[in-house]
PDB file of C-alpha atoms and ligand atoms in Angstrom:
ATOM      1  CA  MET B 143      75.848 107.437  65.091  1.00 70.00           C
ATOM      2  CA  SER B 144      72.417 106.605  64.514  1.00 85.00           C
ATOM      3  CA  THR B 145      70.912 102.892  64.593  1.00 93.00           C
ATOM      4  CA  ALA B 146      71.409 100.782  61.847  1.00 96.00           C
ATOM      5  CA  VAL B 147      68.065  99.782  59.991  1.00 97.00           C
ATOM      6  CA  LEU B 148      69.908  97.511  57.154  1.00 98.00           C
ATOM      7  CA  GLU B 149      73.365  96.004  57.614  1.00 98.00           C
ATOM      8  CA  MET B 150      75.005  93.858  54.958  1.00 98.00           C
ATOM      9  CA  ASN B 151      78.609  92.441  55.496  1.00 98.00           C
ATOM     10  CA  ASP B 152      80.450  90.903  52.603  1.00 98.00           C
ATOM     11  CA  VAL B 153      77.134  89.658  51.182  1.00 98.00           C
ATOM     12  CA  VAL B 154      77.113  86.735  48.049  1.00 98.00           C
ATOM     13  CA  VAL B 155      74.254  85.855  46.621  1.00 98.00           C
ATOM     14  CA  ARG B 156      74.870  82.928  43.873  1.00 97.00           C
ATOM     15  CA  ARG B 157      72.529  81.715  41.579  1.00 93.00           C
ATOM     16  CA  THR B 158      73.132  79.284  38.894  1.00 90.00           C
ATOM     17  CA  GLY B 159      76.683  79.205  39.303  1.00 90.00           C
ATOM     18  CA  ARG B 160      76.879  83.013  39.299  1.00 94.00           C
ATOM     19  CA  HIS B 161      77.751  85.781  42.178  1.00 96.00           C
ATOM     20  CA  ILE B 162      74.512  88.051  41.172  1.00 97.00           C
ATOM     21  CA  VAL B 163      75.346  89.948  44.515  1.00 98.00           C
ATOM     22  CA  ASP B 164      79.155  89.787  45.114  1.00 97.00           C
ATOM     23  CA  GLY B 165      80.698  90.549  48.526  1.00 98.00           C
ATOM     24  CA  VAL B 166      78.436  93.602  49.005  1.00 98.00           C
ATOM     25  CA  SER B 167      78.967  95.520  52.566  1.00 98.00           C
ATOM     26  CA  TRP B 168      76.687  98.373  53.252  1.00 98.00           C
ATOM     27  CA  THR B 169      74.717  99.786  56.214  1.00 98.00           C
ATOM     28  CA  VAL B 170      71.688 101.781  56.066  1.00 98.00           C
ATOM     29  CA  ARG B 171      70.872 103.925  59.190  1.00 97.00           C
ATOM     30  CA  GLU B 172      68.090 105.693  60.925  1.00 96.00           C
ATOM     31  CA  GLY B 173      67.182 109.010  58.959  1.00 95.00           C
ATOM     32  CA  GLU B 174      68.947 108.034  55.790  1.00 97.00           C
ATOM     33  CA  ARG B 175      67.548 107.850  52.223  1.00 97.00           C
ATOM     34  CA  TRP B 176      69.091 105.859  49.726  1.00 98.00           C
ATOM     35  CA  VAL B 177      69.261 105.501  45.846  1.00 98.00           C
ATOM     36  CA  VAL B 178      70.604 102.445  44.415  1.00 98.00           C
ATOM     37  CA  LEU B 179      71.939 103.168  41.054  1.00 97.00           C
ATOM     38  CA  GLY B 180      73.301 100.591  38.455  1.00 96.00           C
ATOM     39  CA  ALA B 181      72.625  99.151  34.949  1.00 94.00           C
ATOM     40  CA  ASN B 182      70.056  96.032  34.291  1.00 94.00           C
ATOM     41  CA  GLY B 183      71.112  93.097  35.895  1.00 95.00           C
ATOM     42  CA  ALA B 184      73.439  94.623  38.300  1.00 96.00           C
ATOM     43  CA  GLY B 185      71.707  93.082  41.372  1.00 97.00           C
ATOM     44  CA  LYS B 186      69.805  95.879  42.770  1.00 97.00           C
ATOM     45  CA  THR B 187      66.469  94.203  42.971  1.00 96.00           C
ATOM     46  CA  THR B 188      68.386  91.256  44.479  1.00 97.00           C
ATOM     47  CA  LEU B 189      69.744  93.657  46.814  1.00 97.00           C
ATOM     48  CA  LEU B 190      66.095  94.776  48.091  1.00 97.00           C
ATOM     49  CA  GLN B 191      64.822  91.230  48.056  1.00 96.00           C
ATOM     50  CA  LEU B 192      67.668  90.561  50.711  1.00 97.00           C
ATOM     51  CA  ALA B 193      66.392  93.991  52.341  1.00 97.00           C
ATOM     52  CA  ASP B 194      62.963  92.534  52.370  1.00 95.00           C
ATOM     53  CA  THR B 195      64.062  89.203  54.109  1.00 94.00           C
ATOM     54  CA  LEU B 196      62.543  87.563  50.977  1.00 91.00           C
ATOM     55  CA  LEU B 197      65.828  86.209  50.137  1.00 93.00           C
ATOM     56  CA  PHE B 198      68.814  85.237  52.306  1.00 95.00           C
ATOM     57  CA  PRO B 199      72.389  85.365  51.435  1.00 96.00           C
ATOM     58  CA  THR B 200      74.376  82.338  50.027  1.00 96.00           C
ATOM     59  CA  THR B 201      77.360  83.785  52.288  1.00 97.00           C
ATOM     60  CA  GLY B 202      77.969  86.882  54.304  1.00 97.00           C
ATOM     61  CA  THR B 203      75.288  88.569  56.902  1.00 97.00           C
ATOM     62  CA  VAL B 204      72.248  90.513  56.478  1.00 97.00           C
ATOM     63  CA  ASP B 205      70.560  92.294  59.466  1.00 96.00           C
ATOM     64  CA  VAL B 206      67.407  93.785  58.894  1.00 96.00           C
ATOM     65  CA  LEU B 207      66.091  96.082  61.802  1.00 95.00           C
ATOM     66  CA  GLY B 208      68.202  94.574  64.456  1.00 93.00           C
ATOM     67  CA  GLU B 209      67.690  90.827  63.115  1.00 93.00           C
ATOM     68  CA  ARG B 210      70.062  88.259  61.514  1.00 94.00           C
ATOM     69  CA  LEU B 211      68.501  86.756  58.419  1.00 92.00           C
ATOM     70  CA  GLY B 212      68.595  83.245  58.974  1.00 86.00           C
ATOM     71  CA  ARG B 213      69.096  82.916  62.771  1.00 83.00           C
ATOM     72  CA  THR B 214      65.443  84.430  63.606  1.00 77.00           C
ATOM     73  CA  ASN B 215      62.098  84.056  62.314  1.00 81.00           C
ATOM     74  CA  VAL B 216      61.790  87.275  60.130  1.00 81.00           C
ATOM     75  CA  PHE B 217      58.008  87.179  60.035  1.00 81.00           C
ATOM     76  CA  GLU B 218      57.697  89.762  62.610  1.00 83.00           C
ATOM     77  CA  VAL B 219      60.468  92.028  60.862  1.00 89.00           C
ATOM     78  CA  ARG B 220      58.899  91.797  57.776  1.00 87.00           C
ATOM     79  CA  THR B 221      55.923  93.521  58.901  1.00 87.00           C
ATOM     80  CA  MET B 222      58.113  96.590  59.573  1.00 92.00           C
ATOM     81  CA  ILE B 223      59.231  96.866  55.901  1.00 95.00           C
ATOM     82  CA  GLY B 224      57.255  98.214  53.109  1.00 95.00           C
ATOM     83  CA  LEU B 225      57.978  97.544  49.437  1.00 95.00           C
ATOM     84  CA  ALA B 226      56.563  98.817  46.425  1.00 95.00           C
ATOM     85  CA  SER B 227      57.815  97.074  43.285  1.00 93.00           C
ATOM     86  CA  SER B 228      56.460  95.926  40.075  1.00 90.00           C
ATOM     87  CA  ALA B 229      56.580  92.208  41.474  1.00 89.00           C
ATOM     88  CA  MET B 230      54.196  93.313  44.181  1.00 87.00           C
ATOM     89  CA  ALA B 231      52.123  95.147  42.081  1.00 89.00           C
ATOM     90  CA  ARG B 232      51.424  91.956  39.972  1.00 91.00           C
ATOM     91  CA  ARG B 233      49.750  90.420  42.665  1.00 91.00           C
ATOM     92  CA  ILE B 234      47.197  93.447  43.462  1.00 93.00           C
ATOM     93  CA  PRO B 235      43.952  92.176  41.621  1.00 94.00           C
ATOM     94  CA  ALA B 236      42.825  94.637  38.910  1.00 95.00           C
ATOM     95  CA  ASP B 237      39.009  94.559  40.496  1.00 95.00           C
ATOM     96  CA  GLU B 238      40.286  95.812  43.702  1.00 96.00           C
ATOM     97  CA  THR B 239      39.447  99.226  44.785  1.00 96.00           C
ATOM     98  CA  VAL B 240      42.057 101.661  45.637  1.00 97.00           C
ATOM     99  CA  LEU B 241      41.141 102.129  48.957  1.00 96.00           C
ATOM    100  CA  ASP B 242      41.260  98.415  49.465  1.00 93.00           C
ATOM    101  CA  VAL B 243      44.350  97.997  48.230  1.00 94.00           C
ATOM    102  CA  VAL B 244      45.547 100.004  50.641  1.00 94.00           C
ATOM    103  CA  LEU B 245      43.785  99.119  53.567  1.00 91.00           C
ATOM    104  CA  THR B 246      44.467  95.436  52.934  1.00 87.00           C
ATOM    105  CA  ALA B 247      48.212  96.129  53.746  1.00 86.00           C
ATOM    106  CA  ALA B 248      47.306  96.244  57.623  1.00 79.00           C
ATOM    107  CA  TYR B 249      46.452  92.530  57.382  1.00 74.00           C
ATOM    108  CA  ALA B 250      49.684  92.000  55.088  1.00 64.00           C
ATOM    109  CA  VAL B 251      47.528  90.187  52.324  1.00 51.00           C
ATOM    110  CA  THR B 252      47.050  90.928  48.773  1.00 47.00           C
ATOM    111  CA  GLY B 253      43.042  90.816  48.018  1.00 50.00           C
ATOM    112  CA  ARG B 254      40.489  91.293  50.645  1.00 48.00           C
ATOM    113  CA  TRP B 255      39.832  88.413  52.864  1.00 53.00           C
ATOM    114  CA  ARG B 256      38.308  90.058  55.785  1.00 54.00           C
ATOM    115  CA  GLU B 257      35.029  92.275  55.629  1.00 52.00           C
ATOM    116  CA  GLU B 258      35.300  93.620  59.163  1.00 59.00           C
ATOM    117  CA  TYR B 259      37.964  96.396  59.325  1.00 61.00           C
ATOM    118  CA  GLU B 260      38.879  98.309  62.041  1.00 67.00           C
ATOM    119  CA  GLY B 261      37.789 102.027  61.675  1.00 77.00           C
ATOM    120  CA  VAL B 262      41.140 103.061  62.816  1.00 81.00           C
ATOM    121  CA  ASP B 263      42.548 101.038  59.901  1.00 85.00           C
ATOM    122  CA  GLU B 264      40.088 102.715  57.450  1.00 88.00           C
ATOM    123  CA  ASP B 265      40.819 106.140  58.916  1.00 91.00           C
ATOM    124  CA  ARG B 266      44.636 105.623  58.686  1.00 92.00           C
ATOM    125  CA  ALA B 267      44.407 104.379  54.640  1.00 94.00           C
ATOM    126  CA  ARG B 268      41.944 107.546  53.677  1.00 95.00           C
ATOM    127  CA  GLU B 269      45.061 109.602  55.442  1.00 96.00           C
ATOM    128  CA  VAL B 270      47.354 107.911  53.277  1.00 96.00           C
ATOM    129  CA  LEU B 271      45.365 108.417  50.268  1.00 97.00           C
ATOM    130  CA  VAL B 272      45.511 112.070  50.925  1.00 97.00           C
ATOM    131  CA  ASP B 273      49.022 112.000  51.599  1.00 96.00           C
ATOM    132  CA  TRP B 274      49.676 110.396  47.964  1.00 97.00           C
ATOM    133  CA  GLN B 275      47.208 112.602  46.050  1.00 96.00           C
ATOM    134  CA  LEU B 276      44.850 109.731  45.670  1.00 97.00           C
ATOM    135  CA  ASP B 277      41.799 110.507  47.876  1.00 96.00           C
ATOM    136  CA  HIS B 278      39.931 111.273  44.654  1.00 97.00           C
ATOM    137  CA  LEU B 279      40.238 107.839  43.521  1.00 98.00           C
ATOM    138  CA  ALA B 280      39.455 105.823  46.498  1.00 97.00           C
ATOM    139  CA  ASP B 281      36.501 103.942  45.201  1.00 97.00           C
ATOM    140  CA  ARG B 282      38.243 103.121  41.315  1.00 98.00           C
ATOM    141  CA  LEU B 283      39.661  99.773  40.522  1.00 97.00           C
ATOM    142  CA  PHE B 284      43.279  99.499  40.835  1.00 97.00           C
ATOM    143  CA  GLY B 285      43.280  98.015  36.862  1.00 96.00           C
ATOM    144  CA  THR B 286      41.580 101.301  35.889  1.00 97.00           C
ATOM    145  CA  LEU B 287      44.273 103.724  37.030  1.00 96.00           C
ATOM    146  CA  SER B 288      47.109 105.292  35.092  1.00 94.00           C
ATOM    147  CA  ASP B 289      50.533 103.866  35.656  1.00 91.00           C
ATOM    148  CA  GLY B 290      51.446 106.819  37.651  1.00 92.00           C
ATOM    149  CA  GLU B 291      48.345 106.516  39.926  1.00 95.00           C
ATOM    150  CA  GLN B 292      49.040 102.869  40.120  1.00 95.00           C
ATOM    151  CA  LYS B 293      52.579 103.532  41.414  1.00 95.00           C
ATOM    152  CA  ARG B 294      51.597 106.110  43.819  1.00 96.00           C
ATOM    153  CA  VAL B 295      48.755 103.678  45.016  1.00 97.00           C
ATOM    154  CA  GLN B 296      51.741 100.993  45.458  1.00 96.00           C
ATOM    155  CA  ILE B 297      53.799 103.156  47.704  1.00 97.00           C
ATOM    156  CA  ALA B 298      50.499 104.656  49.791  1.00 97.00           C
ATOM    157  CA  ARG B 299      50.077 100.585  50.488  1.00 95.00           C
ATOM    158  CA  ALA B 300      53.851 100.105  51.403  1.00 95.00           C
ATOM    159  CA  VAL B 301      53.511 103.053  53.860  1.00 95.00           C
ATOM    160  CA  MET B 302      50.163 102.445  55.163  1.00 94.00           C
ATOM    161  CA  THR B 303      51.496 100.254  58.202  1.00 90.00           C
ATOM    162  CA  ASP B 304      54.207 102.949  59.029  1.00 92.00           C
ATOM    163  CA  PRO B 305      57.021 100.782  58.430  1.00 95.00           C
ATOM    164  CA  GLU B 306      60.723 101.271  59.624  1.00 96.00           C
ATOM    165  CA  LEU B 307      61.938 100.546  56.271  1.00 97.00           C
ATOM    166  CA  LEU B 308      60.428 101.484  52.983  1.00 98.00           C
ATOM    167  CA  LEU B 309      61.815  99.748  49.669  1.00 98.00           C
ATOM    168  CA  LEU B 310      60.910 100.945  46.762  1.00 97.00           C
ATOM    169  CA  ASP B 311      62.049  99.277  43.374  1.00 97.00           C
ATOM    170  CA  GLU B 312      62.074 101.754  40.415  1.00 96.00           C
ATOM    171  CA  PRO B 313      58.869 103.608  41.579  1.00 95.00           C
ATOM    172  CA  THR B 314      59.288 105.865  38.592  1.00 93.00           C
ATOM    173  CA  ALA B 315      59.989 103.398  35.807  1.00 91.00           C
ATOM    174  CA  SER B 316      57.531 103.798  32.543  1.00 87.00           C
ATOM    175  CA  LEU B 317      56.136 106.829  33.991  1.00 93.00           C
ATOM    176  CA  ASP B 318      55.370 110.202  31.272  1.00 93.00           C
ATOM    177  CA  LEU B 319      57.348 113.412  32.714  1.00 95.00           C
ATOM    178  CA  GLY B 320      54.543 114.700  34.298  1.00 95.00           C
ATOM    179  CA  ALA B 321      53.571 111.695  36.200  1.00 94.00           C
ATOM    180  CA  ARG B 322      57.150 110.998  37.672  1.00 95.00           C
ATOM    181  CA  GLU B 323      57.492 114.607  38.634  1.00 96.00           C
ATOM    182  CA  VAL B 324      54.753 114.404  40.844  1.00 96.00           C
ATOM    183  CA  LEU B 325      55.898 111.171  41.985  1.00 96.00           C
ATOM    184  CA  LEU B 326      59.191 113.121  42.843  1.00 97.00           C
ATOM    185  CA  GLN B 327      57.614 115.579  44.692  1.00 97.00           C
ATOM    186  CA  LEU B 328      55.590 113.387  46.882  1.00 97.00           C
ATOM    187  CA  LEU B 329      58.634 111.762  47.633  1.00 97.00           C
ATOM    188  CA  THR B 330      60.410 114.721  48.641  1.00 97.00           C
ATOM    189  CA  ASP B 331      57.495 115.783  50.690  1.00 96.00           C
ATOM    190  CA  TYR B 332      56.872 112.506  52.267  1.00 96.00           C
ATOM    191  CA  SER B 333      61.160 112.406  53.036  1.00 94.00           C
ATOM    192  CA  ARG B 334      60.736 115.646  54.719  1.00 92.00           C
ATOM    193  CA  GLU B 335      57.710 114.601  57.322  1.00 90.00           C
ATOM    194  CA  PRO B 336      59.188 113.613  60.864  1.00 86.00           C
ATOM    195  CA  ASN B 337      59.465 110.309  61.500  1.00 87.00           C
ATOM    196  CA  THR B 338      59.860 108.992  57.628  1.00 94.00           C
ATOM    197  CA  PRO B 339      61.370 105.533  57.933  1.00 96.00           C
ATOM    198  CA  ALA B 340      64.651 104.977  56.238  1.00 97.00           C
ATOM    199  CA  ILE B 341      63.960 104.501  52.369  1.00 98.00           C
ATOM    200  CA  VAL B 342      65.991 102.641  49.966  1.00 98.00           C
ATOM    201  CA  MET B 343      64.960 103.476  46.142  1.00 98.00           C
ATOM    202  CA  VAL B 344      66.154 101.695  43.034  1.00 97.00           C
ATOM    203  CA  THR B 345      66.541 103.523  39.900  1.00 94.00           C
ATOM    204  CA  HIS B 346      68.542 103.589  36.762  1.00 89.00           C
ATOM    205  CA  HIS B 347      68.616 107.132  36.226  1.00 93.00           C
ATOM    206  CA  VAL B 348      70.085 110.080  38.296  1.00 95.00           C
ATOM    207  CA  GLU B 349      67.236 112.111  37.193  1.00 95.00           C
ATOM    208  CA  GLU B 350      65.054 110.374  39.242  1.00 96.00           C
ATOM    209  CA  ILE B 351      66.625 111.112  42.447  1.00 97.00           C
ATOM    210  CA  PRO B 352      64.207 112.951  44.583  1.00 97.00           C
ATOM    211  CA  VAL B 353      65.398 115.982  46.370  1.00 96.00           C
ATOM    212  CA  GLY B 354      65.863 115.280  49.913  1.00 95.00           C
ATOM    213  CA  PHE B 355      67.337 112.039  49.193  1.00 97.00           C
ATOM    214  CA  THR B 356      70.754 111.835  51.118  1.00 96.00           C
ATOM    215  CA  HIS B 357      72.924 108.405  50.270  1.00 98.00           C
ATOM    216  CA  VAL B 358      73.989 106.683  46.730  1.00 98.00           C
ATOM    217  CA  LEU B 359      75.156 103.045  46.488  1.00 98.00           C
ATOM    218  CA  LEU B 360      76.371 102.536  43.093  1.00 98.00           C
ATOM    219  CA  LEU B 361      76.435  98.976  41.862  1.00 98.00           C
ATOM    220  CA  ARG B 362      77.868  96.756  38.835  1.00 97.00           C
ATOM    221  CA  ASP B 363      77.563  93.206  38.076  1.00 97.00           C
ATOM    222  CA  GLY B 364      76.851  92.584  41.666  1.00 97.00           C
ATOM    223  CA  GLN B 365      79.444  94.483  43.526  1.00 98.00           C
ATOM    224  CA  ALA B 366      79.268  97.771  45.029  1.00 98.00           C
ATOM    225  CA  VAL B 367      81.428 100.484  43.196  1.00 97.00           C
ATOM    226  CA  ALA B 368      80.923 103.102  45.569  1.00 98.00           C
ATOM    227  CA  GLN B 369      78.604 104.241  48.328  1.00 98.00           C
ATOM    228  CA  GLY B 370      78.199 107.063  50.588  1.00 98.00           C
ATOM    229  CA  PRO B 371      76.440 110.777  50.587  1.00 97.00           C
ATOM    230  CA  LEU B 372      75.205 111.744  47.344  1.00 96.00           C
ATOM    231  CA  ARG B 373      77.191 114.934  46.583  1.00 94.00           C
ATOM    232  CA  GLU B 374      80.702 113.253  47.140  1.00 95.00           C
ATOM    233  CA  THR B 375      79.810 109.858  45.681  1.00 97.00           C
ATOM    234  CA  LEU B 376      77.939 110.878  42.540  1.00 96.00           C
ATOM    235  CA  THR B 377      81.022 111.683  40.489  1.00 95.00           C
ATOM    236  CA  ARG B 378      82.155 111.542  37.013  1.00 94.00           C
ATOM    237  CA  GLU B 379      84.724 108.829  37.978  1.00 95.00           C
ATOM    238  CA  ASN B 380      82.214 106.706  40.128  1.00 97.00           C
ATOM    239  CA  LEU B 381      79.371 106.967  37.257  1.00 96.00           C
ATOM    240  CA  GLN B 382      81.885 105.909  34.529  1.00 95.00           C
ATOM    241  CA  ALA B 383      83.115 102.578  36.510  1.00 96.00           C
ATOM    242  CA  THR B 384      79.277 101.956  36.926  1.00 96.00           C
ATOM    243  CA  PHE B 385      78.050 102.083  33.635  1.00 94.00           C
ATOM    244  CA  GLY B 386      81.431 101.606  31.644  1.00 93.00           C
ATOM    245  CA  LEU B 387      81.512 105.240  29.846  1.00 92.00           C
ATOM    246  CA  PRO B 388      82.666 108.674  30.791  1.00 91.00           C
ATOM    247  CA  ILE B 389      79.320 110.427  32.165  1.00 93.00           C
ATOM    248  CA  ALA B 390      79.129 114.337  32.911  1.00 93.00           C
ATOM    249  CA  ILE B 391      77.025 114.913  35.840  1.00 95.00           C
ATOM    250  CA  ALA B 392      75.403 117.749  37.537  1.00 94.00           C
ATOM    251  CA  GLU B 393      73.254 119.140  40.095  1.00 94.00           C
ATOM    252  CA  ILE B 394      70.623 121.579  39.707  1.00 93.00           C
ATOM    253  CA  GLY B 395      68.634 122.766  42.650  1.00 90.00           C
ATOM    254  CA  GLY B 396      68.696 119.545  44.366  1.00 91.00           C
ATOM    255  CA  ARG B 397      68.188 117.445  41.581  1.00 95.00           C
ATOM    256  CA  TRP B 398      70.940 115.642  38.895  1.00 96.00           C
ATOM    257  CA  VAL B 399      71.457 115.088  35.281  1.00 95.00           C
ATOM    258  CA  ALA B 400      73.741 113.158  33.403  1.00 94.00           C
ATOM    259  CA  ARG B 401      74.702 112.412  30.194  1.00 93.00           C
ATOM    260  CA  ALA B 402      78.014 110.542  28.254  1.00 91.00           C
ATOM    261  CA  GLU B 403      80.323 112.870  27.494  1.00 88.00           C
ATOM    262  CA  ALA B 404      81.429 113.560  24.029  1.00 79.00           C
ATOM    263  CA  PRO B 405      84.237 111.671  22.733  1.00 72.00           C
ATOM    264  CA  THR B 406      87.876 113.969  22.935  1.00 67.00           C
ATOM    265  CA  ALA B 407      89.870 114.187  20.031  1.00 59.00           C
ATOM    266  CA  SER B 408      93.514 112.965  20.860  1.00 57.00           C
TER     267      SER B 408
HETATM  268  N1  ADP D 141      66.180  83.991  40.231  1.00 72.61           N
HETATM  269  C1  ADP D 141      66.798  84.085  39.552  1.00 72.61           C
HETATM  270  N2  ADP D 141      67.934  82.735  39.062  1.00 72.61           N
HETATM  271  C2  ADP D 141      68.811  83.073  38.288  1.00 72.61           C
HETATM  272  N3  ADP D 141      69.455  84.404  38.186  1.00 72.61           N
HETATM  273  C3  ADP D 141      68.422  85.605  38.328  1.00 72.61           C
HETATM  274  C4  ADP D 141      67.771  85.299  39.231  1.00 72.61           C
HETATM  275  N4  ADP D 141      67.203  86.161  39.492  1.00 72.61           N
HETATM  276  C5  ADP D 141      67.971  87.559  38.976  1.00 72.61           C
HETATM  277  N5  ADP D 141      68.758  86.574  38.408  1.00 72.61           N
HETATM  278  C6  ADP D 141      70.071  87.396  37.642  1.00 72.61           C
HETATM  279  O1  ADP D 141      70.852  88.060  38.647  1.00 72.61           O
HETATM  280  C7  ADP D 141      71.350  89.395  38.169  1.00 72.61           C
HETATM  281  C8  ADP D 141      70.523  90.536  38.755  1.00 72.61           C
HETATM  282  O2  ADP D 141      69.331  90.622  38.708  1.00 72.61           O
HETATM  283  P1  ADP D 141      68.439  91.867  39.367  1.00 72.61           P
HETATM  284  O3  ADP D 141      68.987  91.932  40.858  1.00 72.61           O
HETATM  285  O4  ADP D 141      67.094  91.797  39.328  1.00 72.61           O
HETATM  286  O5  ADP D 141      69.296  93.044  38.564  1.00 72.61           O
HETATM  287  P2  ADP D 141      68.463  94.594  38.489  1.00 72.61           P
HETATM  288  O6  ADP D 141      67.315  94.546  39.563  1.00 72.61           O
HETATM  289  O7  ADP D 141      69.765  95.412  38.809  1.00 72.61           O
HETATM  290  O8  ADP D 141      67.967  94.834  37.187  1.00 72.61           O
HETATM  291  C9  ADP D 141      70.528  89.318  36.591  1.00 72.61           C
HETATM  292  O9  ADP D 141      71.777  88.810  35.988  1.00 72.61           O
HETATM  293  C10 ADP D 141      69.650  88.460  36.602  1.00 72.61           C
HETATM  294  O10 ADP D 141      69.062  87.755  35.597  1.00 72.61           O
HETATM  295 MG1   MG D 142      65.407  95.304  39.025  1.00 72.61          MG
END
């Protein structure tokens, strides 16, 4: 079995007396691309914060890229993790150019603080902009982009440094249908490249699972309802246990659709 990139063992995160993560054990291995699915408040963002070493568990253990949180200095590990989230996006200055937003990831800072970049970094940034269909926007200011373009910039920034683990917190939230589909296709293309890192993507909707993703973790009230390979885990029963109502689910060409089941006459 391939190496574990992220390993959580009986993890509890307690805040204001409540368990917002409640006994989660979960392993993400090299080459796997996970979706974390659950209702608002289920604890999805909190799990990503643990994975990004921004938060330590109250009890239980978290190992990220072979390092145990709380036991080692996590600064080095953090440089090997890419994160795109709305919290991250809020820290990007609206008047920074797209090229600089991506380029500054090389220095793990938001906001340009160093005038001289290595040419090799700029080459890499321009390559990433091409990959995420942003090259025509390189000189545009971040604040002037559409939601879909801003999301792609956030991901481009997160992959700029070739992370070992890529964390995406609701990358398709608030996008219109066209922008969502463009982004999902780019994620599919990216996941097919050689040397793609392990990916964990949080979403609310099964329709937003990109083709090429492999596993799902279903979360309810901080607890793992089910986890495993997509096809065997995304079942009617598991979705009902996650969302609290009967849900019909179907796969069409590697994509998923779900809806509440009509009540049956009794
Ligand atoms: N800093 C905090 N202090 C107290 N409660 C929090 C904090 N952060 C999140 N929570 C609560 O923990 C629960 C899980 O939050 P979160 O991980 O953001 O859920 P999700 O991303 O699945 O919507 C929510 O009920 C939220 O209100
Ligand atoms: Mg969240």
